[in-house]
Coordinates of C-alpha atoms in Angstrom, one line a residue:
X226 CA -54.1 41.1 -58.6
X227 CA -52.8 37.8 -57.3
X228 CA -49.5 37.7 -55.3
X229 CA -48.0 35.1 -57.6
X230 CA -48.6 37.3 -60.6
X231 CA -47.4 40.6 -59.2
X232 CA -44.4 39.4 -57.2
X233 CA -42.0 38.5 -60.1
X234 CA -43.0 41.7 -61.8
X235 CA -42.4 44.2 -59.0
X236 CA -39.1 42.5 -58.0
X237 CA -37.6 43.1 -61.4
X238 CA -35.3 46.1 -61.4
X239 CA -32.7 47.5 -63.8
X240 CA -29.1 46.3 -63.3
X241 CA -27.9 49.6 -61.8
X242 CA -31.0 50.6 -59.8
X243 CA -29.6 49.8 -56.4
X244 CA -26.4 51.6 -57.0
X245 CA -28.2 54.6 -58.4
X246 CA -30.7 54.7 -55.5
X247 CA -27.9 54.4 -53.0
X248 CA -25.9 57.3 -54.5
X249 CA -29.0 59.5 -54.8
X250 CA -29.7 58.8 -51.1
X251 CA -26.3 59.9 -50.1
X252 CA -26.9 63.2 -51.8
X253 CA -29.2 64.1 -49.0
X254 CA -26.5 64.0 -46.5
X255 CA -23.0 63.8 -48.1
X256 CA -20.8 64.6 -51.0
X257 CA -19.1 61.2 -51.5
X258 CA -20.7 60.5 -54.9
X259 CA -20.1 63.9 -56.4
X260 CA -19.2 62.7 -59.9
X261 CA -21.3 59.6 -60.0
X262 CA -24.1 60.9 -62.2
X263 CA -21.7 62.4 -64.7
X264 CA -19.9 59.1 -65.4
X265 CA -21.1 55.8 -66.7
X266 CA -19.9 52.9 -64.5
X267 CA -18.1 50.2 -66.4
X268 CA -20.1 47.1 -67.0
X269 CA -23.4 48.9 -66.1
X270 CA -26.3 50.2 -68.2
X271 CA -27.4 53.7 -67.5
X272 CA -31.2 54.1 -67.7
X273 CA -32.3 55.9 -70.8
X274 CA -35.6 54.2 -71.9
X275 CA -39.0 55.0 -70.4
X276 CA -39.2 51.3 -69.3
X277 CA -36.0 51.8 -67.3
X278 CA -37.4 54.7 -65.3
X279 CA -40.8 53.0 -65.0
X280 CA -39.1 50.0 -63.5
X281 CA -37.4 52.1 -60.8
X282 CA -40.9 52.9 -59.3
X283 CA -41.4 49.2 -58.7
X284 CA -38.3 49.0 -56.4
X285 CA -40.1 47.9 -53.2
X286 CA -37.3 48.3 -50.7
X287 CA -36.3 51.8 -52.0
X288 CA -39.6 53.4 -53.0
X289 CA -42.3 51.6 -51.0
X290 CA -41.2 51.2 -47.4
X291 CA -42.7 53.5 -44.8
X292 CA -40.8 52.7 -41.6
X293 CA -42.4 54.2 -38.4
X294 CA -40.6 52.2 -35.7
X295 CA -40.2 55.0 -33.2
X296 CA -43.7 56.3 -33.7
X297 CA -45.0 52.8 -33.1
X298 CA -42.8 52.6 -30.0
X299 CA -44.4 55.8 -28.7
X300 CA -47.9 54.6 -29.4
X301 CA -47.4 51.2 -27.9
X302 CA -48.0 49.7 -31.3
X303 CA -44.8 47.7 -31.2
X304 CA -43.4 45.5 -28.4
X305 CA -39.8 46.2 -27.2
X306 CA -38.2 43.4 -25.3
X307 CA -36.2 44.1 -22.2
X308 CA -33.0 43.8 -24.2
X309 CA -34.0 46.9 -26.1
X310 CA -34.8 48.8 -22.9
X311 CA -31.8 48.0 -20.7
X312 CA -29.7 50.9 -21.8
X313 CA -28.4 49.6 -25.1
X314 CA -31.1 51.5 -27.1
X315 CA -31.8 54.8 -25.3
X316 CA -33.9 56.1 -28.2
X317 CA -36.2 53.1 -27.9
X318 CA -36.4 53.6 -24.2
X319 CA -37.2 57.3 -24.5
X320 CA -40.1 56.7 -26.8
X321 CA -41.4 53.4 -25.5
X322 CA -41.3 54.3 -21.9
X323 CA -42.0 58.1 -22.4
X324 CA -38.8 58.8 -20.6
X325 CA -38.1 62.5 -20.8
X326 CA -34.8 62.2 -19.0
X327 CA -33.2 60.9 -22.2
X328 CA -32.0 63.3 -24.8
X329 CA -33.4 61.8 -28.0
X330 CA -31.2 64.1 -30.2
X331 CA -28.1 62.7 -28.7
X332 CA -29.2 59.1 -29.3
X333 CA -30.9 59.3 -32.6
X334 CA -27.9 58.0 -34.5
X335 CA -28.9 54.3 -34.6
X336 CA -32.5 54.5 -35.9
X337 CA -32.4 56.7 -39.0
X338 CA -34.4 54.4 -41.3
X339 CA -37.5 56.6 -41.4
X340 CA -35.6 59.6 -42.6
X341 CA -33.3 57.9 -45.1
X342 CA -35.9 55.5 -46.4
X343 CA -38.3 58.2 -47.3
X344 CA -35.6 60.4 -48.9
X345 CA -34.5 57.3 -50.9
X346 CA -38.1 57.0 -52.2
X347 CA -38.0 60.8 -53.0
X348 CA -34.7 60.4 -54.8
X349 CA -36.0 57.7 -57.0
X350 CA -39.1 59.8 -57.8
X351 CA -37.0 62.8 -58.6
X352 CA -34.9 60.8 -61.0
X353 CA -38.0 59.6 -62.8
X354 CA -39.5 63.1 -62.8
X355 CA -36.3 64.5 -64.3
X356 CA -36.1 61.9 -67.1
X357 CA -39.5 60.3 -67.9
X358 CA -40.8 62.9 -70.3
X359 CA -37.6 62.9 -72.4
X360 CA -36.8 59.2 -72.2
X361 CA -37.0 57.0 -75.4
X362 CA -39.1 54.0 -76.1
X363 CA -42.6 55.1 -75.0
X364 CA -45.6 57.2 -76.1
X365 CA -46.2 60.6 -74.8
X366 CA -49.2 59.3 -72.8
X367 CA -47.1 56.5 -71.3
X368 CA -44.4 59.0 -70.3
X369 CA -46.9 61.3 -68.6
X370 CA -48.3 58.4 -66.6
X371 CA -44.9 57.3 -65.4
X372 CA -44.2 60.9 -64.5
X373 CA -47.5 61.1 -62.6
X374 CA -46.7 57.9 -60.6
X375 CA -43.4 59.4 -59.5
X376 CA -45.2 62.7 -58.5
X377 CA -47.7 60.8 -56.4
X378 CA -45.0 58.6 -54.7
X379 CA -42.9 61.7 -53.9
X380 CA -45.9 63.4 -52.3
X381 CA -46.7 60.3 -50.2
X382 CA -43.1 60.1 -48.9
X383 CA -43.1 63.8 -47.9
X384 CA -46.3 63.3 -46.0
X385 CA -44.6 60.6 -43.9
X386 CA -41.7 62.9 -43.2
X387 CA -43.8 65.9 -42.4
X388 CA -45.9 63.8 -39.9
X389 CA -42.8 62.5 -38.3
X390 CA -40.2 65.2 -38.0
X391 CA -42.4 68.3 -37.9
X392 CA -45.1 69.6 -35.5
X393 CA -48.7 68.8 -36.4
X394 CA -50.3 71.1 -39.0
X395 CA -52.5 73.8 -37.7
X396 CA -53.2 77.5 -38.4
X397 CA -50.9 78.2 -35.4
X398 CA -48.1 75.9 -36.6
X399 CA -48.2 76.2 -40.4
X400 CA -45.5 78.9 -40.5
X401 CA -43.1 76.6 -38.6
X402 CA -40.3 74.7 -40.3
X403 CA -41.0 71.2 -41.5
X404 CA -38.5 69.0 -43.5
X405 CA -36.0 69.6 -46.3
X406 CA -37.7 69.8 -49.6
X407 CA -35.5 68.3 -52.3
X408 CA -36.6 68.0 -56.0
X409 CA -33.2 67.5 -57.6
X410 CA -31.1 64.4 -58.1
X411 CA -27.9 66.5 -58.3
X412 CA -25.5 65.6 -55.5
X413 CA -25.3 68.4 -52.9
X414 CA -28.0 70.4 -54.8
X415 CA -29.3 73.4 -52.8
X416 CA -32.5 72.7 -50.9
X417 CA -34.7 74.5 -48.4
X418 CA -36.2 73.3 -45.1
X419 CA -39.7 74.6 -45.9
X420 CA -42.6 75.5 -43.6
X421 CA -45.5 73.2 -42.9
X422 CA -47.7 75.3 -45.1
X423 CA -45.2 75.0 -48.0
X424 CA -44.7 71.2 -47.7
X425 CA -48.4 70.5 -47.7
X426 CA -48.8 72.8 -50.7
X427 CA -46.1 70.8 -52.5
X428 CA -47.8 67.5 -51.5
X429 CA -51.2 68.6 -52.8
X430 CA -49.8 70.1 -56.0
X431 CA -47.9 66.9 -56.8
X432 CA -51.1 64.8 -56.4
X433 CA -53.4 67.2 -58.2
X434 CA -51.0 67.4 -61.1
X435 CA -50.6 63.6 -61.3
X436 CA -54.3 62.6 -61.2
X437 CA -55.3 63.5 -64.8
X438 CA -52.7 61.2 -66.2
X439 CA -53.5 58.2 -64.0
X440 CA -55.8 55.2 -64.5
X441 CA -58.4 54.5 -61.7
X442 CA -56.1 51.8 -60.3
X443 CA -52.3 51.7 -60.8
X444 CA -50.6 49.5 -63.3
X445 CA -49.7 47.3 -60.3
X446 CA -50.7 47.6 -56.7
X447 CA -47.4 49.5 -55.8
X448 CA -48.3 52.3 -58.1
X449 CA -51.0 54.8 -57.1
X450 CA -53.9 55.3 -59.5
X451 CA -56.6 57.9 -59.2
X452 CA -58.3 55.9 -56.4
X453 CA -55.1 55.9 -54.2
X454 CA -54.6 59.6 -54.9
X455 CA -58.1 60.5 -53.9
X456 CA -57.7 58.4 -50.7
X457 CA -54.3 60.0 -50.0
X458 CA -55.8 63.5 -50.5
X459 CA -58.5 62.6 -48.1
X460 CA -55.8 61.6 -45.6
X461 CA -53.9 64.9 -46.2
X462 CA -56.9 67.2 -45.9
X463 CA -57.9 65.4 -42.7
X464 CA -54.4 66.1 -41.3
X465 CA -54.8 69.7 -42.3
X466 CA -58.2 69.8 -40.6
X467 CA -60.0 70.6 -43.8
X468 CA -62.9 68.2 -43.1
X469 CA -65.0 69.2 -46.1
X470 CA -62.3 68.3 -48.6
X471 CA -61.4 65.2 -46.6
X472 CA -64.9 63.9 -46.9
X473 CA -65.2 64.8 -50.6
X474 CA -62.0 62.9 -51.5
X475 CA -63.0 59.9 -49.3
X476 CA -66.3 59.7 -51.3
X477 CA -64.3 59.8 -54.6
X478 CA -62.0 57.0 -53.5
X479 CA -64.9 54.9 -52.3
X480 CA -66.6 55.5 -55.6
X481 CA -63.8 53.4 -57.2
X482 CA -63.4 50.8 -54.5
X483 CA -65.6 50.4 -51.4
X484 CA -64.9 46.8 -50.5
X485 CA -64.3 45.7 -46.9
X486 CA -62.6 42.5 -45.8
X487 CA -64.7 40.4 -43.3
X488 CA -62.3 39.6 -40.5
X489 CA -65.1 37.7 -38.6
X490 CA -65.1 35.1 -41.4
X491 CA -61.3 34.9 -41.4
X492 CA -61.3 34.4 -37.6
X493 CA -63.9 31.6 -37.9
X494 CA -61.9 29.9 -40.6
X495 CA -58.8 29.7 -38.4
X496 CA -60.4 29.8 -35.0
X497 CA -59.2 26.3 -33.9
X498 CA -55.6 27.4 -34.1
X499 CA -56.2 30.9 -32.9
X500 CA -58.0 29.7 -29.7
X501 CA -55.8 26.6 -29.0
X502 CA -53.8 27.1 -25.8
X503 CA -50.1 27.2 -26.3
X504 CA -50.3 27.1 -30.1
X505 CA -48.6 30.0 -32.0
X506 CA -48.6 28.8 -35.6
X507 CA -49.0 31.8 -37.9
X508 CA -51.8 31.9 -40.5
X509 CA -51.4 33.5 -43.9
X510 CA -51.9 37.2 -44.0
X511 CA -54.8 38.4 -46.0
X512 CA -53.3 41.9 -46.1
X513 CA -51.0 41.3 -49.0
X514 CA -51.0 42.7 -52.5
X515 CA -54.4 41.4 -53.3
X516 CA -56.2 42.5 -50.1
X517 CA -59.6 43.7 -51.3
X518 CA -59.3 47.0 -49.3
X519 CA -56.1 48.1 -51.0
X520 CA -55.9 51.2 -53.1
X521 CA -52.1 50.9 -53.2
X522 CA -49.5 48.9 -51.2
X523 CA -46.7 50.1 -48.9
X524 CA -44.5 48.1 -46.6
X525 CA -44.0 49.1 -43.0
X526 CA -40.9 48.7 -40.8
X527 CA -39.9 45.5 -42.7
X528 CA -40.0 45.0 -46.5
X529 CA -39.6 41.3 -46.4
X530 CA -42.1 38.5 -45.9
X531 CA -42.4 37.5 -42.3
X532 CA -44.6 38.0 -39.3
X533 CA -46.2 41.3 -38.3
X534 CA -44.8 43.2 -35.3
X535 CA -45.4 42.0 -31.8
X536 CA -47.5 44.2 -29.4
X537 CA -47.0 44.9 -25.7
X538 CA -49.5 43.4 -23.3
X539 CA -51.0 46.7 -22.3
X540 CA -51.8 47.6 -25.9
X541 CA -54.9 45.4 -25.6
X542 CA -56.4 47.9 -23.1
X543 CA -57.6 50.0 -26.2
X544 CA -59.0 47.0 -28.1
X545 CA -62.8 46.5 -28.4
X546 CA -64.0 43.2 -27.0
X547 CA -64.5 40.7 -29.8
X548 CA -62.2 42.4 -32.3
X549 CA -61.7 39.6 -34.8
X550 CA -58.9 41.4 -36.7
X551 CA -56.9 42.0 -33.5
X552 CA -57.3 38.4 -32.2
X553 CA -56.6 36.9 -35.7
X554 CA -53.4 39.0 -35.7
X555 CA -52.1 38.6 -32.2
X556 CA -52.2 36.2 -29.3
X557 CA -51.3 36.7 -25.7
X558 CA -48.1 34.9 -24.7
X559 CA -46.1 34.6 -21.4
X560 CA -42.4 34.1 -22.0
X561 CA -41.6 34.2 -18.3
X562 CA -39.4 37.2 -18.3
X563 CA -41.9 39.2 -20.2
X564 CA -45.5 39.0 -21.5
X565 CA -46.6 40.3 -24.9
X566 CA -48.9 39.6 -27.9
X567 CA -47.3 37.2 -30.3
X568 CA -47.9 37.8 -34.1
X569 CA -50.3 35.2 -35.6
X570 CA -50.0 36.2 -39.3
X571 CA -47.2 35.8 -41.7
X572 CA -46.7 37.0 -45.3
X573 CA -47.2 40.6 -46.6
X574 CA -48.8 43.5 -44.8
X575 CA -50.1 46.8 -46.3
X576 CA -49.0 49.0 -43.4
X577 CA -48.5 52.3 -45.3
X578 CA -50.8 52.2 -48.3
X579 CA -54.2 53.6 -48.6
X580 CA -57.2 51.3 -47.8
X581 CA -60.9 51.5 -47.9
X582 CA -61.4 51.1 -44.2
X583 CA -59.5 54.4 -43.6
X584 CA -61.7 56.2 -46.1
X585 CA -64.9 54.9 -44.4
X586 CA -63.7 56.1 -41.0
X587 CA -62.5 59.5 -42.4
X588 CA -65.9 60.0 -43.9
X589 CA -67.5 59.0 -40.6
X590 CA -65.4 61.6 -38.6
X591 CA -66.2 64.3 -41.1
X592 CA -69.9 63.6 -40.9
X593 CA -69.8 63.7 -37.1
X594 CA -68.0 67.0 -37.1
X595 CA -70.8 68.6 -39.2
X596 CA -73.5 67.2 -36.9
X597 CA -74.6 64.2 -38.9
X598 CA -73.9 61.8 -36.0
X599 CA -76.5 59.2 -36.9
X600 CA -75.0 58.7 -40.4
X601 CA -71.5 58.7 -39.0
X602 CA -72.4 55.9 -36.6
X603 CA -74.0 54.0 -39.5
X604 CA -70.7 54.1 -41.4
X605 CA -68.7 53.1 -38.2
X606 CA -71.0 50.2 -37.6
X607 CA -70.7 49.0 -41.2
X608 CA -67.0 48.7 -40.6
X609 CA -67.4 47.2 -37.2
X610 CA -69.7 44.4 -38.6
X611 CA -66.6 43.2 -40.5
X612 CA -64.4 43.4 -37.5
X613 CA -66.4 42.5 -34.3
X614 CA -67.4 38.9 -33.8
X615 CA -71.2 38.4 -34.1
X616 CA -71.6 37.2 -30.5
X617 CA -69.9 40.4 -29.3
X618 CA -71.3 42.9 -31.8
X619 CA -73.7 45.6 -30.8
X620 CA -74.3 48.9 -32.7
X621 CA -72.4 51.8 -31.3
X622 CA -74.3 55.1 -30.8
X623 CA -73.3 58.6 -29.8
X624 CA -75.1 61.7 -28.7
X625 CA -72.3 64.2 -29.3
X626 CA -69.6 64.7 -32.0
X627 CA -67.0 64.1 -29.3
X628 CA -68.5 60.7 -28.4
X629 CA -68.7 59.8 -32.1
X630 CA -65.2 60.8 -32.9
X631 CA -63.9 58.8 -29.9
X632 CA -65.7 55.7 -31.1
X633 CA -64.5 56.2 -34.7
X634 CA -60.9 56.7 -33.6
X635 CA -60.9 53.6 -31.4
X636 CA -61.8 51.4 -34.4
X637 CA -59.5 53.3 -36.8
X638 CA -56.4 53.2 -34.6
X639 CA -56.8 49.5 -33.8
X640 CA -57.4 48.7 -37.4
X641 CA -54.4 50.6 -38.7
X642 CA -51.8 49.6 -36.2
X643 CA -48.4 49.7 -37.9
X644 CA -49.2 52.7 -40.0
X645 CA -48.5 56.3 -39.4
X646 CA -52.2 57.1 -39.2
X647 CA -52.8 56.6 -35.5
X648 CA -49.8 58.8 -34.8
X649 CA -50.8 61.5 -37.3
X650 CA -54.4 61.5 -36.0
X651 CA -53.5 62.0 -32.3
X652 CA -51.1 64.8 -33.2
X653 CA -53.9 66.4 -35.2
X654 CA -56.5 66.1 -32.4
X655 CA -54.0 67.5 -30.0
X656 CA -53.0 70.4 -32.2
X657 CA -56.7 71.2 -32.9
X658 CA -57.4 71.3 -29.2
X659 CA -61.1 70.5 -29.3
X660 CA -60.7 66.7 -28.7
X661 CA -57.2 66.3 -27.2
X662 CA -56.0 62.8 -26.5
X663 CA -54.0 61.7 -23.5
X664 CA -52.4 58.3 -24.0
X665 CA -52.6 56.3 -20.8
X666 CA -51.3 52.8 -20.0
X667 CA -51.0 50.8 -16.8
X668 CA -47.6 49.1 -17.1
X669 CA -46.2 47.0 -14.3
X670 CA -48.8 48.3 -11.9
X671 CA -47.9 51.9 -12.6
X672 CA -50.1 54.3 -14.6
X673 CA -48.2 56.3 -17.2
X674 CA -49.6 59.1 -19.3
X675 CA -48.4 60.9 -22.4
X676 CA -49.9 64.4 -22.4
X677 CA -51.3 66.1 -25.6
X678 CA -48.7 68.8 -25.4
X679 CA -45.7 66.5 -24.9
X680 CA -42.7 67.3 -27.1
X681 CA -42.4 63.5 -27.6
X682 CA -45.1 63.7 -30.3
X683 CA -42.5 65.3 -32.7
X684 CA -39.6 63.0 -33.6
X685 CA -36.1 64.4 -33.9
X686 CA -34.0 64.5 -37.0
X687 CA -31.2 61.9 -37.1
X688 CA -27.7 63.1 -36.2
X689 CA -26.5 61.9 -39.6
X690 CA -28.7 64.4 -41.4
X691 CA -27.8 67.2 -39.0
X692 CA -24.0 66.6 -39.3
X693 CA -24.0 65.9 -43.0
X694 CA -26.7 68.3 -44.3
X695 CA -25.6 68.5 -47.9
X696 CA -26.6 71.6 -49.9
X697 CA -28.8 73.2 -47.2
X698 CA -29.3 73.7 -43.5
X699 CA -31.5 71.7 -41.2
X700 CA -32.8 73.0 -38.0
X701 CA -34.4 71.0 -35.3
X702 CA -38.1 71.5 -34.8
X703 CA -39.0 73.2 -31.6
X704 CA -42.2 72.0 -29.9
X705 CA -43.4 75.2 -28.3
X706 CA -45.3 73.7 -25.4
X707 CA -45.0 74.1 -21.6
X708 CA -43.4 70.7 -21.0
X709 CA -40.5 70.8 -23.5
X710 CA -37.6 68.8 -22.1
X711 CA -34.5 70.8 -21.3
X712 CA -32.4 68.4 -23.5
X713 CA -34.5 69.0 -26.6
X714 CA -35.3 72.7 -26.4
X715 CA -32.7 74.5 -28.5
X716 CA -32.8 74.5 -32.3
X717 CA -29.6 74.0 -34.1
X718 CA -28.3 73.6 -37.7

């Protein structure tokens, strides 16, 4: 669907949506709106029709923004200027520089967007789930579809949270605490900080219950249809190391949409400006609402039109030579006081949604794991032909599953910069232990490494949530590895 068609539609919201969403969000961490939902604000319309609740799910800023700023900092998938690292932003410094002398708990009081943005989305979904089936003005089938959209969006938000604030899923870890599981819109409603096994069970249940009521593709690109749900389940099962189911759902998603965007053609179209020395005019992003690889669309750290994030210079060390997508998106720049990769695209970017390229590469990894290395490399090379410039392209081969997975992950993590996927994948590989990944960069002439068992791979809950925990109790997640920092060891409520 074209941007100029969908944009006016998904921007439309009910008159009181922002106020309702804000109040529901506060219910996660405070009691300041205790009577709000029991009173009708003067001059405002309280949602009662199915169309009202359906419209809430189109609220881009509240329901479709998956901020991963600190994970991107940790991965080197986001450039931090010296002004962020001079002591004014210790949390950025801790993650970006892998500085274990900084107590992230103490300083996580100025970057709480990931936590509250996802619970905002969950609050909107919960409100729709509570009301869609009894709302007026729609058929029973329409009501079930709106309900199903809300279930799917709730599951997707919980996946983001579980892969951010909890340890990686594994048989060893699945009994550990994850994140607060909230299903009520009542302010200060009781909730439980569930285990990893429980949160993933809830995520899968929501998606499975939603699928029968959904069309193949959502009513608009923000709303997940069957294809997006299949793709998301493939992502979830990969995270849970259930590679058989991950491959199965990847095939189901690709059965609905298997298109790949050819970045080599895009590069050639804009090559003059891309290659011109000293020219940094941004080209239009092809990764908007009508990107052919989309199953659904989710914003990243920013919900507004603009440029993509900048990258540190040393991030290019992991990029394959001739990567047309990378060099269409970023350009090396020397500012004198610092060097980085300048964004070369502007517009809209599907950072958090499900896309076909992810499904191809999930399928490739699953094939490699069961010994079908040749077919895995065929799929990887199919993707690479749309990414690597023809004069640089050569088929990749592998003789072992480990070599295949390394090649697949290189392409996947470069392609999905800005999403939670590279972060979630590395955590999974490290938790699994068979193919652990040590992140290494040479920065300012010094080699830095982030070990697979570092406690930095699990983000800390924001202080606002800990101090104002509402109707439950939140405990910090303890990373039970040998190099836990003394300032982040003890759990507390």
